[in-house]
mmCIF file of C-alpha atoms in Angstrom:
data_model
loop_
_atom_site.group_PDB
_atom_site.id
_atom_site.type_symbol
_atom_site.label_atom_id
_atom_site.label_comp_id
_atom_site.label_asym_id
_atom_site.label_seq_id
_atom_site.Cartn_x
_atom_site.Cartn_y
_atom_site.Cartn_z
ATOM 1 C CA UNK V 15 35.636 65.543 29.573
ATOM 2 C CA UNK V 16 37.206 63.779 26.580
ATOM 3 C CA UNK V 17 38.153 64.209 22.964
ATOM 4 C CA UNK V 18 35.959 61.824 20.967
ATOM 5 C CA UNK V 19 37.137 60.849 17.474
ATOM 6 C CA UNK V 20 34.440 58.928 15.593
ATOM 7 C CA UNK V 21 34.702 57.354 12.137
ATOM 8 C CA UNK V 22 31.554 56.550 10.208
ATOM 9 C CA UNK V 23 31.129 53.169 8.510
ATOM 10 C CA UNK V 24 30.776 52.328 4.841
ATOM 11 C CA UNK V 25 27.693 53.778 3.162
ATOM 12 C CA UNK V 26 24.794 51.342 2.981
ATOM 13 C CA UNK V 27 24.608 51.305 -0.828
ATOM 14 C CA UNK V 28 28.282 50.231 -1.098
ATOM 15 C CA UNK V 29 28.554 47.761 1.794
ATOM 16 C CA UNK V 30 28.070 44.688 -0.413
ATOM 17 C CA UNK V 31 30.815 45.811 -2.793
ATOM 18 C CA UNK V 32 33.131 46.509 0.130
ATOM 19 C CA UNK V 33 32.506 43.050 1.596
ATOM 20 C CA UNK V 34 33.119 41.415 -1.769
ATOM 21 C CA UNK V 35 36.368 43.371 -2.109
ATOM 22 C CA UNK V 36 37.623 42.316 1.344
ATOM 23 C CA UNK V 37 37.329 38.634 0.468
ATOM 24 C CA UNK V 38 40.344 38.973 -1.833
ATOM 25 C CA UNK V 39 42.534 41.471 -0.010
ATOM 26 C CA UNK V 40 46.046 40.222 0.770
ATOM 27 C CA UNK V 41 48.521 41.520 3.345
ATOM 28 C CA UNK V 42 50.435 43.944 1.162
ATOM 29 C CA UNK V 43 52.197 46.553 3.315
ATOM 30 C CA UNK V 44 54.926 46.315 5.956
ATOM 31 C CA UNK V 45 53.965 48.370 8.987
ATOM 32 C CA UNK V 46 56.737 50.947 9.635
ATOM 33 C CA UNK V 47 59.162 50.123 12.430
ATOM 34 C CA UNK V 48 57.799 46.675 13.286
ATOM 35 C CA UNK V 49 59.546 43.623 11.761
ATOM 36 C CA UNK V 50 57.206 41.000 10.254
ATOM 37 C CA UNK V 51 54.128 43.161 10.891
ATOM 38 C CA UNK V 52 51.963 43.516 7.792
ATOM 39 C CA UNK V 53 48.707 45.406 7.261
ATOM 40 C CA UNK V 54 45.925 45.998 4.763
ATOM 41 C CA UNK V 55 47.221 48.634 2.340
ATOM 42 C CA UNK V 56 43.800 50.152 1.586
ATOM 43 C CA UNK V 57 42.807 50.689 5.225
ATOM 44 C CA UNK V 58 46.261 51.984 6.165
ATOM 45 C CA UNK V 59 46.385 54.404 3.231
ATOM 46 C CA UNK V 60 42.837 55.678 3.762
ATOM 47 C CA UNK V 61 43.910 57.028 7.146
ATOM 48 C CA UNK V 62 47.576 57.936 6.606
ATOM 49 C CA UNK V 63 47.566 59.326 3.062
ATOM 50 C CA UNK V 64 44.445 61.493 2.926
ATOM 51 C CA UNK V 65 43.240 64.788 4.406
ATOM 52 C CA UNK V 66 41.693 62.760 7.247
ATOM 53 C CA UNK V 67 44.860 62.335 9.317
ATOM 54 C CA UNK V 68 45.938 65.956 8.868
ATOM 55 C CA UNK V 69 42.579 67.254 10.079
ATOM 56 C CA UNK V 70 42.437 64.919 13.078
ATOM 57 C CA UNK V 71 45.971 65.666 14.273
ATOM 58 C CA UNK V 72 45.391 69.412 14.038
ATOM 59 C CA UNK V 73 42.096 69.162 15.930
ATOM 60 C CA UNK V 74 43.618 66.977 18.667
ATOM 61 C CA UNK V 75 46.569 69.346 19.059
ATOM 62 C CA UNK V 76 44.305 72.388 19.426
ATOM 63 C CA UNK V 77 42.008 70.623 21.902
ATOM 64 C CA UNK V 78 44.893 69.417 24.054
ATOM 65 C CA UNK V 79 46.416 72.897 24.058
ATOM 66 C CA UNK V 80 43.092 74.313 25.245
ATOM 67 C CA UNK V 81 42.224 71.594 27.772
ATOM 68 C CA UNK V 82 45.708 70.255 28.624
ATOM 69 C CA UNK V 83 46.115 66.457 28.637
ATOM 70 C CA UNK V 84 42.475 65.617 28.066
ATOM 71 C CA UNK V 85 41.570 61.947 27.600
ATOM 72 C CA UNK V 86 41.066 60.633 24.036
ATOM 73 C CA UNK V 87 38.368 58.135 23.017
ATOM 74 C CA UNK V 88 38.431 56.738 19.450
ATOM 75 C CA UNK V 89 35.564 54.778 17.905
ATOM 76 C CA UNK V 90 34.228 53.629 14.547
ATOM 77 C CA UNK V 91 31.936 51.175 12.793
ATOM 78 C CA UNK V 92 32.786 48.813 9.934
ATOM 79 C CA UNK V 93 35.604 50.253 7.813
ATOM 80 C CA UNK V 94 35.436 53.221 10.170
ATOM 81 C CA UNK V 95 36.575 50.825 12.882
ATOM 82 C CA UNK V 96 39.654 49.986 10.827
ATOM 83 C CA UNK V 97 40.455 53.689 10.423
ATOM 84 C CA UNK V 98 39.827 54.280 14.133
ATOM 85 C CA UNK V 99 42.346 51.554 14.957
ATOM 86 C CA UNK V 100 45.074 53.081 12.797
ATOM 87 C CA UNK V 101 44.261 56.483 14.289
ATOM 88 C CA UNK V 102 44.599 55.233 17.876
ATOM 89 C CA UNK V 103 47.929 53.580 17.085
ATOM 90 C CA UNK V 104 49.180 56.669 15.257
ATOM 91 C CA UNK V 105 48.361 58.957 18.189
ATOM 92 C CA UNK V 106 50.134 56.563 20.549
ATOM 93 C CA UNK V 107 53.265 55.678 18.568
ATOM 94 C CA UNK V 108 53.930 58.808 16.558
ATOM 95 C CA UNK V 109 52.602 61.467 18.925
ATOM 96 C CA UNK V 110 53.258 59.992 22.365
ATOM 97 C CA UNK V 111 49.679 60.198 23.653
ATOM 98 C CA UNK V 112 49.078 57.573 26.343
ATOM 99 C CA UNK V 113 46.008 55.730 27.634
ATOM 100 C CA UNK V 114 43.916 56.148 24.489
ATOM 101 C CA UNK V 115 40.693 54.166 24.653
ATOM 102 C CA UNK V 116 39.525 52.444 21.459
ATOM 103 C CA UNK V 117 36.111 50.841 20.887
ATOM 104 C CA UNK V 118 35.159 49.590 17.410
ATOM 105 C CA UNK V 119 32.023 47.921 16.093
ATOM 106 C CA UNK V 120 32.018 45.281 13.359
ATOM 107 C CA UNK V 121 35.481 46.103 12.057
ATOM 108 C CA UNK V 122 37.380 43.892 9.575
ATOM 109 C CA UNK V 123 40.807 42.412 10.182
ATOM 110 C CA UNK V 124 43.554 44.897 9.323
ATOM 111 C CA UNK V 125 46.855 43.079 9.901
ATOM 112 C CA UNK V 126 48.636 39.835 10.705
ATOM 113 C CA UNK V 127 49.425 38.304 14.110
ATOM 114 C CA UNK V 128 52.696 40.224 14.483
ATOM 115 C CA UNK V 129 50.856 43.489 13.898
ATOM 116 C CA UNK V 130 48.029 42.514 16.277
ATOM 117 C CA UNK V 131 50.487 41.742 19.080
ATOM 118 C CA UNK V 132 52.285 45.029 18.444
ATOM 119 C CA UNK V 133 48.972 46.893 18.398
ATOM 120 C CA UNK V 134 47.611 45.569 21.679
ATOM 121 C CA UNK V 135 50.894 46.291 23.486
ATOM 122 C CA UNK V 136 50.632 49.952 22.572
ATOM 123 C CA UNK V 137 46.842 50.402 22.667
ATOM 124 C CA UNK V 138 45.872 48.073 25.531
ATOM 125 C CA UNK V 139 42.581 49.827 26.346
ATOM 126 C CA UNK V 140 40.863 48.321 23.320
ATOM 127 C CA UNK V 141 37.442 46.714 22.889
ATOM 128 C CA UNK V 142 36.416 45.280 19.525
ATOM 129 C CA UNK V 143 32.663 44.641 19.553
ATOM 130 C CA UNK V 144 31.178 42.061 17.172
ATOM 131 C CA UNK V 145 27.519 41.164 16.719
ATOM 132 C CA UNK V 146 26.017 37.699 16.204
ATOM 133 C CA UNK V 147 26.652 36.628 12.577
ATOM 134 C CA UNK V 148 28.099 39.931 11.361
ATOM 135 C CA UNK V 149 30.085 39.083 8.216
ATOM 136 C CA UNK V 150 32.637 41.929 8.290
ATOM 137 C CA UNK V 151 34.698 40.729 11.316
ATOM 138 C CA UNK V 152 35.327 37.540 9.295
ATOM 139 C CA UNK V 153 37.069 39.554 6.566
ATOM 140 C CA UNK V 154 39.666 39.382 5.183
ATOM 141 C CA UNK V 155 39.612 35.629 5.888
ATOM 142 C CA UNK V 156 41.630 34.017 8.683
ATOM 143 C CA UNK V 157 43.577 30.859 7.805
ATOM 144 C CA UNK V 158 44.643 28.923 10.892
ATOM 145 C CA UNK V 159 47.327 26.966 8.977
ATOM 146 C CA UNK V 160 49.235 30.124 8.052
ATOM 147 C CA UNK V 161 49.719 31.801 11.408
ATOM 148 C CA UNK V 162 52.436 34.258 10.341
ATOM 149 C CA UNK V 163 50.947 35.334 7.021
ATOM 150 C CA UNK V 164 47.196 35.301 7.588
ATOM 151 C CA UNK V 165 45.104 38.239 8.781
ATOM 152 C CA UNK V 166 44.567 38.148 12.549
ATOM 153 C CA UNK V 167 42.309 40.244 14.814
ATOM 154 C CA UNK V 168 43.701 42.019 17.851
ATOM 155 C CA UNK V 169 42.090 41.577 21.278
ATOM 156 C CA UNK V 170 39.827 42.088 23.081
ATOM 157 C CA UNK V 171 36.646 40.979 21.398
ATOM 158 C CA UNK V 172 33.225 41.405 22.990
ATOM 159 C CA UNK V 173 30.672 39.306 21.109
ATOM 160 C CA UNK V 174 27.006 40.302 21.193
ATOM 161 C CA UNK V 175 24.639 37.334 20.993
ATOM 162 C CA UNK V 176 20.930 37.859 20.304
ATOM 163 C CA UNK V 177 18.734 35.850 22.669
ATOM 164 C CA UNK V 178 14.939 35.719 22.611
ATOM 165 C CA UNK V 179 12.950 34.949 25.759
ATOM 166 C CA UNK V 180 9.272 34.645 24.962
ATOM 167 C CA UNK V 181 8.406 37.959 23.252
ATOM 168 C CA UNK V 182 11.515 39.826 24.418
ATOM 169 C CA UNK V 183 14.898 39.993 22.663
ATOM 170 C CA UNK V 184 18.184 40.685 24.402
ATOM 171 C CA UNK V 185 21.788 41.256 23.354
ATOM 172 C CA UNK V 186 24.062 39.335 25.696
ATOM 173 C CA UNK V 187 27.744 40.303 25.853
ATOM 174 C CA UNK V 188 30.390 37.598 25.899
ATOM 175 C CA UNK V 189 33.906 38.743 26.802
ATOM 176 C CA UNK V 190 36.260 36.668 24.668
ATOM 177 C CA UNK V 191 39.798 35.490 25.366
ATOM 178 C CA UNK V 192 42.908 37.558 24.739
ATOM 179 C CA UNK V 193 43.921 35.858 21.500
ATOM 180 C CA UNK V 194 41.856 38.068 19.193
ATOM 181 C CA UNK V 195 40.617 34.926 17.433
ATOM 182 C CA UNK V 196 38.575 33.205 20.136
ATOM 183 C CA UNK V 197 36.934 30.186 18.425
ATOM 184 C CA UNK V 198 33.999 30.364 20.854
ATOM 185 C CA UNK V 199 33.028 33.926 19.898
ATOM 186 C CA UNK V 200 32.201 35.340 16.456
ATOM 187 C CA UNK V 201 34.448 32.772 14.789
ATOM 188 C CA UNK V 202 32.106 30.043 16.046
ATOM 189 C CA UNK V 203 29.355 30.975 13.559
ATOM 190 C CA UNK V 204 29.295 29.531 10.055
ATOM 191 C CA UNK V 205 26.470 31.652 8.594
ATOM 192 C CA UNK V 206 27.310 35.296 8.002
ATOM 193 C CA UNK V 207 24.880 38.217 7.890
ATOM 194 C CA UNK V 208 24.928 41.770 6.537
ATOM 195 C CA UNK V 209 21.884 42.753 8.632
ATOM 196 C CA UNK V 210 23.777 41.873 11.831
ATOM 197 C CA UNK V 211 26.505 44.223 10.627
ATOM 198 C CA UNK V 212 24.149 47.147 10.258
ATOM 199 C CA UNK V 213 22.771 47.081 13.808
ATOM 200 C CA UNK V 214 24.617 47.089 17.140
ATOM 201 C CA UNK V 215 22.943 47.361 20.540
ATOM 202 C CA UNK V 216 19.674 47.787 18.634
ATOM 203 C CA UNK V 217 20.973 50.943 16.942
ATOM 204 C CA UNK V 218 21.166 51.371 13.162
ATOM 205 C CA UNK V 219 24.745 52.464 12.527
ATOM 206 C CA UNK V 220 24.709 53.307 8.820
ATOM 207 C CA UNK V 221 23.260 56.505 7.426
ATOM 208 C CA UNK V 222 20.881 56.143 4.480
ATOM 209 C CA UNK V 223 22.661 58.898 2.590
ATOM 210 C CA UNK V 224 25.319 61.570 2.952
ATOM 211 C CA UNK V 225 22.607 64.172 3.476
ATOM 212 C CA UNK V 226 21.609 62.582 6.798
ATOM 213 C CA UNK V 227 25.175 62.868 8.138
ATOM 214 C CA UNK V 228 26.072 66.492 8.863
ATOM 215 C CA UNK V 229 29.143 68.276 10.143
ATOM 216 C CA UNK V 230 28.685 71.132 12.605
ATOM 217 C CA UNK V 231 31.387 73.784 12.687
ATOM 218 C CA UNK V 232 31.924 77.365 13.750
ATOM 219 C CA UNK V 233 32.200 80.362 11.437
ATOM 220 C CA UNK V 234 36.000 80.318 11.401
ATOM 221 C CA UNK V 235 36.040 76.995 9.573
ATOM 222 C CA UNK V 236 35.438 76.749 5.841
ATOM 223 C CA UNK V 237 32.412 74.840 4.551
ATOM 224 C CA UNK V 238 33.164 71.166 3.945
ATOM 225 C CA UNK V 239 33.110 69.696 0.442
ATOM 226 C CA UNK V 240 31.750 66.288 -0.628
ATOM 227 C CA UNK V 241 33.141 64.986 -3.917
ATOM 228 C CA UNK V 242 31.529 62.521 -6.349
ATOM 229 C CA UNK V 243 32.974 59.532 -4.495
ATOM 230 C CA UNK V 244 31.448 60.572 -1.169
ATOM 231 C CA UNK V 245 34.720 61.782 0.379
ATOM 232 C CA UNK V 246 34.392 64.654 2.859
ATOM 233 C CA UNK V 247 37.141 67.275 3.033
ATOM 234 C CA UNK V 248 37.355 70.227 5.377
ATOM 235 C CA UNK V 249 40.046 72.276 7.041
ATOM 236 C CA UNK V 250 40.330 75.436 9.071
ATOM 237 C CA UNK V 251 43.598 76.162 7.297
ATOM 238 C CA UNK V 252 44.666 76.050 3.657
ATOM 239 C CA UNK V 253 45.521 72.501 2.567
ATOM 240 C CA UNK V 254 48.803 71.971 0.784
ATOM 241 C CA UNK V 255 48.864 70.004 -2.467
ATOM 242 C CA UNK V 256 50.334 66.965 -0.700
ATOM 243 C CA UNK V 257 47.240 66.663 1.465
ATOM 244 C CA UNK V 258 44.730 67.275 -1.306
ATOM 245 C CA UNK V 259 46.078 64.647 -3.695
ATOM 246 C CA UNK V 260 44.651 61.336 -2.508
ATOM 247 C CA UNK V 261 46.821 58.268 -2.976
ATOM 248 C CA UNK V 262 43.905 55.899 -2.493
ATOM 249 C CA UNK V 263 40.125 56.107 -2.141
ATOM 250 C CA UNK V 264 38.761 57.282 1.202
ATOM 251 C CA UNK V 265 36.639 54.553 2.784
#
């Protein structure tokens, strides 16, 4: 009895390039309407300035008209978690939808401390799951000496630790503090892993190829198109030029 908005993660063949890119990303965009709040321009633009946002808002509007004030659950893995976060905040701030629940898996940092505090005030029902030595939640890097200008996670983190007992392996959940940067959770590890990023709760979260990820739609919706960069575009209605022209790559 919910609207579920799910964002896929980065494709497996490009995850190393994406990680390498995040090492050098600076805070480069002021978040609208919030003094001192800064965010990652690429992640922000990939949601706000592409066909993605237009399609989601239309779908949510139609579903809520059909089912009244139905609950909304937003989720995503990796860079999809970053997009899911901006989506949840957008639906709350710009469209007045309350009590949205957000759960992300292995998402990178997307803003500074001022943005994180602003985010958690407006989207309080948030869980950010991290796994063992997953490298992506450590990106872009956090610098404790530059509290106002460094990237900073929002709360609340749930850290999955892999524990082996004899021949059995378990994932144990640790609920972290409300700071977003609990030094006893994922920040406590010094060795980072891509393999821990690709599996959560023993489930492989990245598709091997675009062909294994399908969209199901009814006959009234036009067939979706996948361009050379792997971007998916679809709409029930004709897209205006402003929505078709992408200002930045879709992640």
